[in-house]
Amino acid sequence: KQKEVVSMKTCSNCGHTQEAGNFCGKCGSNLNETVPEQQQITPEDNQVNHGQTAGQRSANEVLGKVKVESSQYTSYFLDKLKQPSKHFFNADSFFKQNIISIAVYFVLFSILIATTLSKMGYESDFGFYQLPSKTSIVFKADLFLLALMAFGMLSAFTAVKLFGPETSVKTIVSQCASFLTVPIIALLLTIFAVLAEWPLMAFILLSTSLVLVMLVIPMYVVLLNVNRQSKKVDRFYAYLFTMAFIMILNYLLYRILLESALSGIFGNSYW
C-alpha cells in the first residue's frame, strides 16, 4: 500500500505547525492566507531573531551607557580645568570620575612611551643581543609611574593623618586625582611634541607633568586639608614633612631601580 502523505500547515504568524485545520491552534491566525515564502516565520527563525534583538538591545544599552559616562566625564574634566580646587572637600562624590582621570593619565603615558620608542626606531632584535620588547618597556614604565603616584598619595595620606583632620585613603586618592586635569593636558602636549620631533619641549612638558603628579599635587592636598583643620602643629611643618617623605620614598625607588638595572647589566657578582 502506498503510504499516505500528510501535508503540514505552518502558521505564518507564530510559526506553529499542525496537520489540519484552517486556523492556528496556538495563536488563532488564518492558516489559508498566502504569505510569500521569504516572509514565512519558523520557530528557528523566531529564536534567531529573538537572539539578534536581545544582542542588539544589549549592545545599544552598553553604547548608551558609554556615551552618558563620556559626556559626564567630559563635563567634569572641563569644569575641573577651569576651577581645579572646586569640590575639593567633596571629592568622594566624584570618585568615579577621578578614577577615570587616573586611567586616562596611564593610557596617555603608555601612548607616549610607545610613540617615543617608535620615533627612535627602537627594535628589540639588536643583532646578537636581544633587547626588551616595546610592550615590556611600556609595562615597566607604567609600573614606575604607578609607584610614583602611589608614593605621592601615601605621603599625602600620612601627613594629613598626622597633622590634619581624620580622613581615609579613598578620600586622599580622590582629592589627588581631582587635580590631574593639568598633568593630563601636559601629557597630551608631550605626545604632540614627540610627534613633531621637539625633544626639548617634550622633556619640559613631561617633567612638568610628572613633578605635578608626584610632588606638587600631594603637597597641595596636604596644605588644603591642614589649613582646614590642624592638630596643633604649624602647617609649615606638615608641608615639610610631606616633601621629605616623598623625597625619601622616591630615593628608595630610584635606588631599587638603579640596582636592578646594574645587576641586569653586570650580573649579581657586581654587588
Coordinates of C-alpha atoms in Angstrom, one line a residue:
K1 CA 0.0 0.0 0.0
Q2 CA 1.1 3.5 -0.8
K3 CA 1.8 5.5 2.4
E4 CA -0.4 8.5 2.7
V5 CA 1.4 11.8 2.9
V6 CA 0.0 14.2 5.4
S7 CA 0.5 17.8 4.5
M8 CA 1.5 20.0 7.4
K9 CA 0.4 23.6 7.8
T10 CA 2.6 26.2 9.3
C11 CA 1.3 29.4 10.8
S12 CA 2.8 32.5 9.2
N13 CA 2.2 34.5 12.4
C14 CA 3.8 32.4 15.2
G15 CA 5.5 29.5 13.3
H16 CA 3.3 26.8 14.9
T17 CA 3.0 23.6 12.7
Q18 CA -0.1 21.4 12.7
E19 CA -1.6 18.7 10.5
A20 CA -5.1 20.1 9.7
G21 CA -7.4 23.0 10.3
N22 CA -8.0 26.4 8.9
F23 CA -6.9 28.3 11.9
C24 CA -3.8 28.0 14.1
G25 CA -4.2 26.1 17.2
K26 CA -1.7 28.3 19.1
C27 CA -2.5 31.9 18.1
G28 CA -5.8 31.5 16.1
S29 CA -4.5 33.1 12.9
N30 CA -5.9 32.0 9.5
L31 CA -3.8 29.3 8.0
N32 CA -5.2 29.8 4.5
E33 CA -3.7 33.2 4.0
T34 CA -0.9 33.1 1.5
V35 CA 2.3 34.6 2.6
P36 CA 5.4 34.9 0.4
E37 CA 7.9 32.2 1.2
Q38 CA 10.6 34.6 2.3
Q39 CA 8.2 36.1 4.8
Q40 CA 7.1 32.9 6.5
I41 CA 8.5 32.5 10.0
T42 CA 9.6 29.3 11.5
P43 CA 10.3 28.6 15.2
E44 CA 14.0 28.6 14.4
D45 CA 13.7 32.0 12.8
N46 CA 11.9 33.2 15.9
Q47 CA 14.8 32.1 18.1
V48 CA 17.4 33.6 15.8
N49 CA 15.5 36.9 15.6
H50 CA 15.0 37.0 19.3
G51 CA 18.7 36.3 19.9
Q52 CA 19.7 39.1 17.5
T53 CA 17.2 41.5 19.0
A54 CA 18.5 40.8 22.5
G55 CA 22.1 41.1 21.4
Q56 CA 21.4 44.4 19.6
R57 CA 19.5 45.7 22.6
S58 CA 22.4 44.8 25.0
A59 CA 24.9 46.4 22.6
N60 CA 22.8 49.5 22.4
E61 CA 22.5 49.7 26.2
V62 CA 26.3 49.4 26.6
L63 CA 26.9 52.0 23.9
G64 CA 24.3 54.3 25.6
K65 CA 26.0 54.0 29.0
V66 CA 29.4 54.7 27.4
K67 CA 28.1 57.8 25.8
V68 CA 26.5 59.0 29.0
E69 CA 29.7 58.3 31.1
S70 CA 31.8 60.0 28.4
S71 CA 29.6 63.1 28.4
Q72 CA 29.6 63.3 32.2
Y73 CA 33.3 62.9 32.4
T74 CA 34.0 65.5 29.7
S75 CA 31.8 68.0 31.5
Y76 CA 33.6 67.2 34.8
F77 CA 37.0 67.5 33.2
L78 CA 36.3 70.9 31.6
D79 CA 34.8 72.1 34.9
K80 CA 38.0 71.0 36.8
L81 CA 40.2 72.6 34.2
K82 CA 38.5 75.9 34.9
Q83 CA 38.5 75.5 38.7
P84 CA 40.8 72.7 39.9
S85 CA 40.1 73.2 43.6
K86 CA 36.3 73.1 43.1
H87 CA 34.5 70.4 45.1
F88 CA 37.9 69.5 46.8
F89 CA 36.3 68.6 50.1
N90 CA 33.5 66.8 48.4
A91 CA 35.9 64.7 46.2
D92 CA 34.4 61.4 47.3
S93 CA 31.2 62.3 45.4
F94 CA 33.2 62.3 42.2
F95 CA 35.3 59.3 43.0
K96 CA 34.4 57.5 39.7
Q97 CA 35.3 60.5 37.6
N98 CA 38.6 60.8 39.5
I99 CA 39.5 57.2 38.9
I100 CA 38.8 57.7 35.2
S101 CA 41.3 60.6 35.3
I102 CA 43.9 58.2 36.7
A103 CA 43.1 55.7 34.0
V104 CA 43.3 58.4 31.3
Y105 CA 46.7 59.5 32.6
F106 CA 48.1 56.0 32.4
V107 CA 46.7 55.4 28.9
L108 CA 48.3 58.6 27.7
F109 CA 51.6 57.8 29.4
S110 CA 51.6 54.4 27.7
I111 CA 50.9 56.0 24.3
L112 CA 53.8 58.5 25.0
I113 CA 56.3 55.7 25.7
A114 CA 55.2 53.7 22.7
T115 CA 55.3 56.7 20.4
T116 CA 58.8 57.7 21.7
L117 CA 60.1 54.2 21.1
S118 CA 58.7 54.2 17.5
K119 CA 60.2 57.6 16.8
M120 CA 63.6 56.4 18.0
G121 CA 63.3 53.4 15.6
Y122 CA 63.6 51.0 18.6
E123 CA 63.8 47.3 17.7
S124 CA 64.0 44.5 20.3
D125 CA 66.1 42.4 18.0
F126 CA 69.5 44.1 18.0
G127 CA 71.9 41.7 16.3
F128 CA 73.2 39.1 18.8
Y129 CA 71.7 40.9 21.8
Q130 CA 68.0 40.6 22.5
L131 CA 66.6 43.9 23.9
P132 CA 63.3 44.1 25.9
S133 CA 60.2 44.3 23.7
K134 CA 58.2 47.5 23.4
T135 CA 55.3 46.0 25.3
S136 CA 57.7 45.1 28.2
I137 CA 59.1 48.6 28.3
V138 CA 55.7 50.2 28.3
F139 CA 54.5 47.9 31.1
K140 CA 57.6 48.6 33.2
A141 CA 57.2 52.4 32.6
D142 CA 53.6 52.1 33.8
L143 CA 54.7 50.3 36.9
F144 CA 57.2 53.1 37.6
L145 CA 54.5 55.7 37.1
L146 CA 52.2 53.8 39.4
A147 CA 54.9 53.7 42.1
L148 CA 55.5 57.5 41.8
M149 CA 51.8 58.2 42.0
A150 CA 51.3 55.8 44.9
F151 CA 54.2 57.3 46.9
G152 CA 52.8 60.8 46.5
M153 CA 49.3 59.7 47.7
L154 CA 50.8 57.7 50.5
S155 CA 52.8 60.7 51.6
A156 CA 49.8 63.0 51.5
F157 CA 47.7 60.5 53.5
T158 CA 50.4 60.1 56.2
A159 CA 50.8 63.8 56.5
V160 CA 47.1 64.5 56.7
K161 CA 46.7 61.7 59.2
L162 CA 49.4 63.1 61.4
F163 CA 48.7 66.9 61.1
G164 CA 45.2 67.3 59.7
P165 CA 41.7 66.1 60.1
E166 CA 40.6 62.4 60.1
T167 CA 40.5 61.1 56.6
S168 CA 40.5 57.9 54.5
V169 CA 42.7 56.5 51.8
K170 CA 39.8 56.8 49.3
T171 CA 39.4 60.5 50.1
I172 CA 43.1 61.3 49.6
V173 CA 43.2 59.3 46.4
S174 CA 40.1 61.1 45.1
Q175 CA 41.5 64.5 46.2
C176 CA 44.8 63.9 44.5
A177 CA 43.2 62.6 41.3
S178 CA 40.9 65.6 41.1
F179 CA 43.9 67.7 40.2
L180 CA 45.0 65.5 37.3
T181 CA 43.5 67.7 34.6
V182 CA 46.6 69.9 34.2
P183 CA 49.0 66.9 34.1
I184 CA 46.8 65.2 31.5
I185 CA 46.9 68.3 29.3
A186 CA 50.7 68.4 29.8
L187 CA 51.0 64.8 28.8
L188 CA 48.9 65.3 25.7
L189 CA 51.1 68.2 24.7
T190 CA 54.2 66.0 25.3
I191 CA 52.8 63.4 22.8
F192 CA 52.3 66.1 20.2
A193 CA 55.9 67.4 20.9
V194 CA 57.3 63.9 20.3
L195 CA 55.3 63.5 17.1
A196 CA 56.6 67.0 16.0
E197 CA 60.2 65.9 16.9
W198 CA 60.7 68.7 19.5
P199 CA 62.7 66.8 22.1
L200 CA 63.4 69.7 24.4
M201 CA 59.8 70.7 24.6
A202 CA 58.7 67.1 25.1
F203 CA 61.2 66.8 28.0
I204 CA 60.0 70.0 29.7
L205 CA 56.3 69.1 29.3
L206 CA 56.9 65.5 30.6
S207 CA 58.9 66.7 33.5
T208 CA 56.3 69.3 34.4
S209 CA 53.5 66.6 34.3
L210 CA 55.5 64.1 36.5
V211 CA 56.5 66.7 39.1
L212 CA 52.9 67.8 39.4
V213 CA 51.8 64.2 39.9
M214 CA 54.4 63.0 42.4
L215 CA 55.2 66.2 44.3
V216 CA 53.1 69.4 43.8
I217 CA 49.6 67.8 43.9
P218 CA 50.2 65.7 47.1
M219 CA 51.7 68.7 48.9
Y220 CA 48.8 70.9 47.8
V221 CA 46.3 68.3 49.0
V222 CA 48.1 68.3 52.4
L223 CA 48.1 72.1 52.6
L224 CA 44.4 72.3 51.9
N225 CA 43.5 69.7 54.5
V226 CA 45.8 71.1 57.2
N227 CA 44.5 74.6 56.5
R228 CA 41.0 73.4 57.2
Q229 CA 41.9 71.7 60.5
S230 CA 45.3 71.4 62.1
K231 CA 46.3 69.2 65.1
K232 CA 48.2 72.0 67.0
V233 CA 51.1 71.7 64.6
D234 CA 52.2 74.5 62.3
R235 CA 51.2 74.0 58.7
F236 CA 54.7 74.7 57.5
Y237 CA 56.0 71.5 59.3
A238 CA 53.2 69.4 57.7
Y239 CA 54.3 70.8 54.3
L240 CA 58.0 70.0 55.0
F241 CA 57.1 66.5 56.3
T242 CA 55.2 65.7 53.1
M243 CA 58.1 66.9 50.9
A244 CA 60.7 65.0 52.9
F245 CA 58.6 61.8 52.9
I246 CA 58.1 61.9 49.1
M247 CA 61.8 62.6 48.6
I248 CA 62.7 59.6 50.7
L249 CA 60.3 57.2 49.0
N250 CA 61.4 58.3 45.6
Y251 CA 65.1 57.9 46.5
L252 CA 64.3 54.4 47.6
L253 CA 62.5 53.7 44.4
Y254 CA 65.3 55.1 42.2
R255 CA 67.9 53.1 44.3
I256 CA 66.0 49.9 43.7
L257 CA 65.6 50.6 40.0
L258 CA 69.3 51.5 39.7
E259 CA 70.5 48.4 41.5
S260 CA 68.1 46.2 39.4
A261 CA 69.4 47.8 36.1
L262 CA 73.1 47.4 37.1
S263 CA 72.5 43.8 38.2
G264 CA 71.0 43.1 34.8
I265 CA 74.0 44.6 33.0
F266 CA 76.9 43.3 35.1
G267 CA 75.3 40.3 36.9
N268 CA 74.8 39.6 40.5
S269 CA 78.5 39.3 41.1
Y270 CA 78.8 43.1 40.6
W271 CA 77.3 43.6 44.0

